[in-house]
C-alpha cells in the first residue's frame, strides 16, 4: 500500500536494516526480501544513498567568537539561571501559600479523570480507539482499499 | 365532493404519500457480498475450504504486491436501513453494514472470545458505486504470519 505497496512492517524492517539495527534472523529475512522484490531493493538502495549523502555533506558547526568569549556567554547564562532559581525559592506570602498546592492538585485530578474514563467499558471508548488507516482509491480500476495500520 | 370525501381526502393523500416513500425501501433492499481473503506469496495450502479469489476482483488488487489471494469465507447479506447487519467472517473478524444516505456504511471489528467486539474502523461507499462494480476492501498485515495480508472485500451482492 505504501510506496510500491509494501507493508508498513516491511518498510520499517528495510529502514532498520539500512541503519544496521537488525539482529541476524530479521536481517536474513530482509536480505531475502531485497533479493526477491525489486521495489524493496530500490528502497534499500535509496535509503543507503541518502544516508551516504547526508553523512558526506553534514555542515560543520563553527563558533565565530573566540573560545574565551564563547565560554563566558555560557557562564553568564548559568549565573542568570542560578539567580532565577534562588528567587523561586524565596518565601511566599502566607496569603498565597495555598496556591502552591493548587497546580499539583489540578494535575492529580486530571490524571485521575483520564484513568477513570479509560477504564470505563463501553462503546464510547471503542469509538475513540479506531485504528489509523490510509485509503487508496483507483477509479480506473474501480477499487478502494482502506489499509489499516 | 360530499362531506365524507372532503374529510377523507387529506387522510388518503397522507396514506398514498407514505406508501410511495416506503415502497423503494422495501422493494429493493441493497445486497452486498463480504469476503474475508488472505493475501500471500505462498502456494495454496491443502485446505479444500479455501478457494481462489475471483479473477475479476483479483485484477483490481493488482496494486497490491501479493501473488495469491484465497477466500476464507464469503457471505451475501441485505443492507438494512436501521439496525446494522452483522457478518461474522472469522473468529476474530466481524463486520456490520447498514444503509445511510445512499451509502453503505461498513464497520469492522476485532473479535475476541469472551469479550465484546472492539471497533477497528468505519468507512462507507456509495451504493451506486458498488452496483457499478466498484470494490471496497479493508486490509492490513496479518499478525500471525510475517509478510501476509488479510482483506475484507465488499462488493455488490447478487
PDB file of N, CA and C in Angstrom, chain A residues 130, chain B residues 84 86 94-98 105-109 119-123 138:
ATOM      1  N   UNK A 130     -10.541   3.842  17.233  1.00  0.00           N
ATOM      2  CA  UNK A 130     -10.468   3.449  15.828  1.00  0.00           C
ATOM      3  C   UNK A 130      -9.039   3.550  15.310  1.00  0.00           C
TER       4      UNK A 130
ATOM      5  N   UNK B  84     -27.707  -2.102  12.048  1.00  0.00           N
ATOM      6  CA  UNK B  84     -26.693  -2.711  11.184  1.00  0.00           C
ATOM      7  C   UNK B  84     -26.762  -4.233  11.185  1.00  0.00           C
ATOM      8  N   UNK B  86     -24.896  -7.672  11.141  1.00  0.00           N
ATOM      9  CA  UNK B  86     -23.569  -8.191  11.487  1.00  0.00           C
ATOM     10  C   UNK B  86     -23.209  -9.378  10.600  1.00  0.00           C
ATOM     11  N   UNK B  94     -15.170  -9.437  12.396  1.00  0.00           N
ATOM     12  CA  UNK B  94     -16.608  -9.220  12.297  1.00  0.00           C
ATOM     13  C   UNK B  94     -16.822  -7.871  11.621  1.00  0.00           C
ATOM     14  N   UNK B  95     -17.812  -7.805  10.743  1.00  0.00           N
ATOM     15  CA  UNK B  95     -18.179  -6.509  10.199  1.00  0.00           C
ATOM     16  C   UNK B  95     -19.682  -6.303  10.398  1.00  0.00           C
ATOM     17  N   UNK B  96     -20.113  -5.063  10.303  1.00  0.00           N
ATOM     18  CA  UNK B  96     -21.543  -4.835  10.168  1.00  0.00           C
ATOM     19  C   UNK B  96     -21.776  -3.784   9.088  1.00  0.00           C
ATOM     20  N   UNK B  97     -22.938  -3.882   8.466  1.00  0.00           N
ATOM     21  CA  UNK B  97     -23.261  -2.988   7.354  1.00  0.00           C
ATOM     22  C   UNK B  97     -24.647  -2.406   7.552  1.00  0.00           C
ATOM     23  N   UNK B  98     -24.801  -1.197   7.113  1.00  0.00           N
ATOM     24  CA  UNK B  98     -26.131  -0.579   7.098  1.00  0.00           C
ATOM     25  C   UNK B  98     -26.143   0.498   6.019  1.00  0.00           C
ATOM     26  N   UNK B 105     -22.562   1.906   4.927  1.00  0.00           N
ATOM     27  CA  UNK B 105     -21.582   2.123   5.993  1.00  0.00           C
ATOM     28  C   UNK B 105     -21.084   0.772   6.451  1.00  0.00           C
ATOM     29  N   UNK B 106     -19.769   0.618   6.468  1.00  0.00           N
ATOM     30  CA  UNK B 106     -19.168  -0.668   6.837  1.00  0.00           C
ATOM     31  C   UNK B 106     -18.277  -0.446   8.053  1.00  0.00           C
ATOM     32  N   UNK B 107     -18.532  -1.208   9.094  1.00  0.00           N
ATOM     33  CA  UNK B 107     -17.688  -1.112  10.288  1.00  0.00           C
ATOM     34  C   UNK B 107     -17.021  -2.460  10.510  1.00  0.00           C
ATOM     35  N   UNK B 108     -15.737  -2.415  10.784  1.00  0.00           N
ATOM     36  CA  UNK B 108     -15.005  -3.662  11.015  1.00  0.00           C
ATOM     37  C   UNK B 108     -14.594  -3.721  12.480  1.00  0.00           C
ATOM     38  N   UNK B 109     -14.751  -4.929  13.051  1.00  0.00           N
ATOM     39  CA  UNK B 109     -14.462  -5.116  14.473  1.00  0.00           C
ATOM     40  C   UNK B 109     -13.428  -6.227  14.639  1.00  0.00           C
ATOM     41  N   UNK B 119     -14.431  -1.999  17.972  1.00  0.00           N
ATOM     42  CA  UNK B 119     -14.479  -1.346  16.662  1.00  0.00           C
ATOM     43  C   UNK B 119     -13.072  -0.985  16.208  1.00  0.00           C
ATOM     44  N   UNK B 120     -12.756  -1.348  14.985  1.00  0.00           N
ATOM     45  CA  UNK B 120     -11.434  -1.031  14.439  1.00  0.00           C
ATOM     46  C   UNK B 120     -11.521   0.152  13.478  1.00  0.00           C
ATOM     47  N   UNK B 121     -12.511   0.123  12.602  1.00  0.00           N
ATOM     48  CA  UNK B 121     -12.572   1.183  11.594  1.00  0.00           C
ATOM     49  C   UNK B 121     -13.972   1.273  10.998  1.00  0.00           C
ATOM     50  N   UNK B 122     -14.363   2.476  10.655  1.00  0.00           N
ATOM     51  CA  UNK B 122     -15.634   2.708   9.970  1.00  0.00           C
ATOM     52  C   UNK B 122     -15.338   3.373   8.629  1.00  0.00           C
ATOM     53  N   UNK B 123     -16.004   2.912   7.602  1.00  0.00           N
ATOM     54  CA  UNK B 123     -15.844   3.547   6.295  1.00  0.00           C
ATOM     55  C   UNK B 123     -17.155   3.388   5.534  1.00  0.00           C
ATOM     56  N   UNK B 138     -11.262  -3.420   3.289  1.00  0.00           N
ATOM     57  CA  UNK B 138     -10.387  -3.148   4.421  1.00  0.00           C
ATOM     58  C   UNK B 138      -9.239  -4.143   4.291  1.00  0.00           C
TER      59      UNK B 138
END
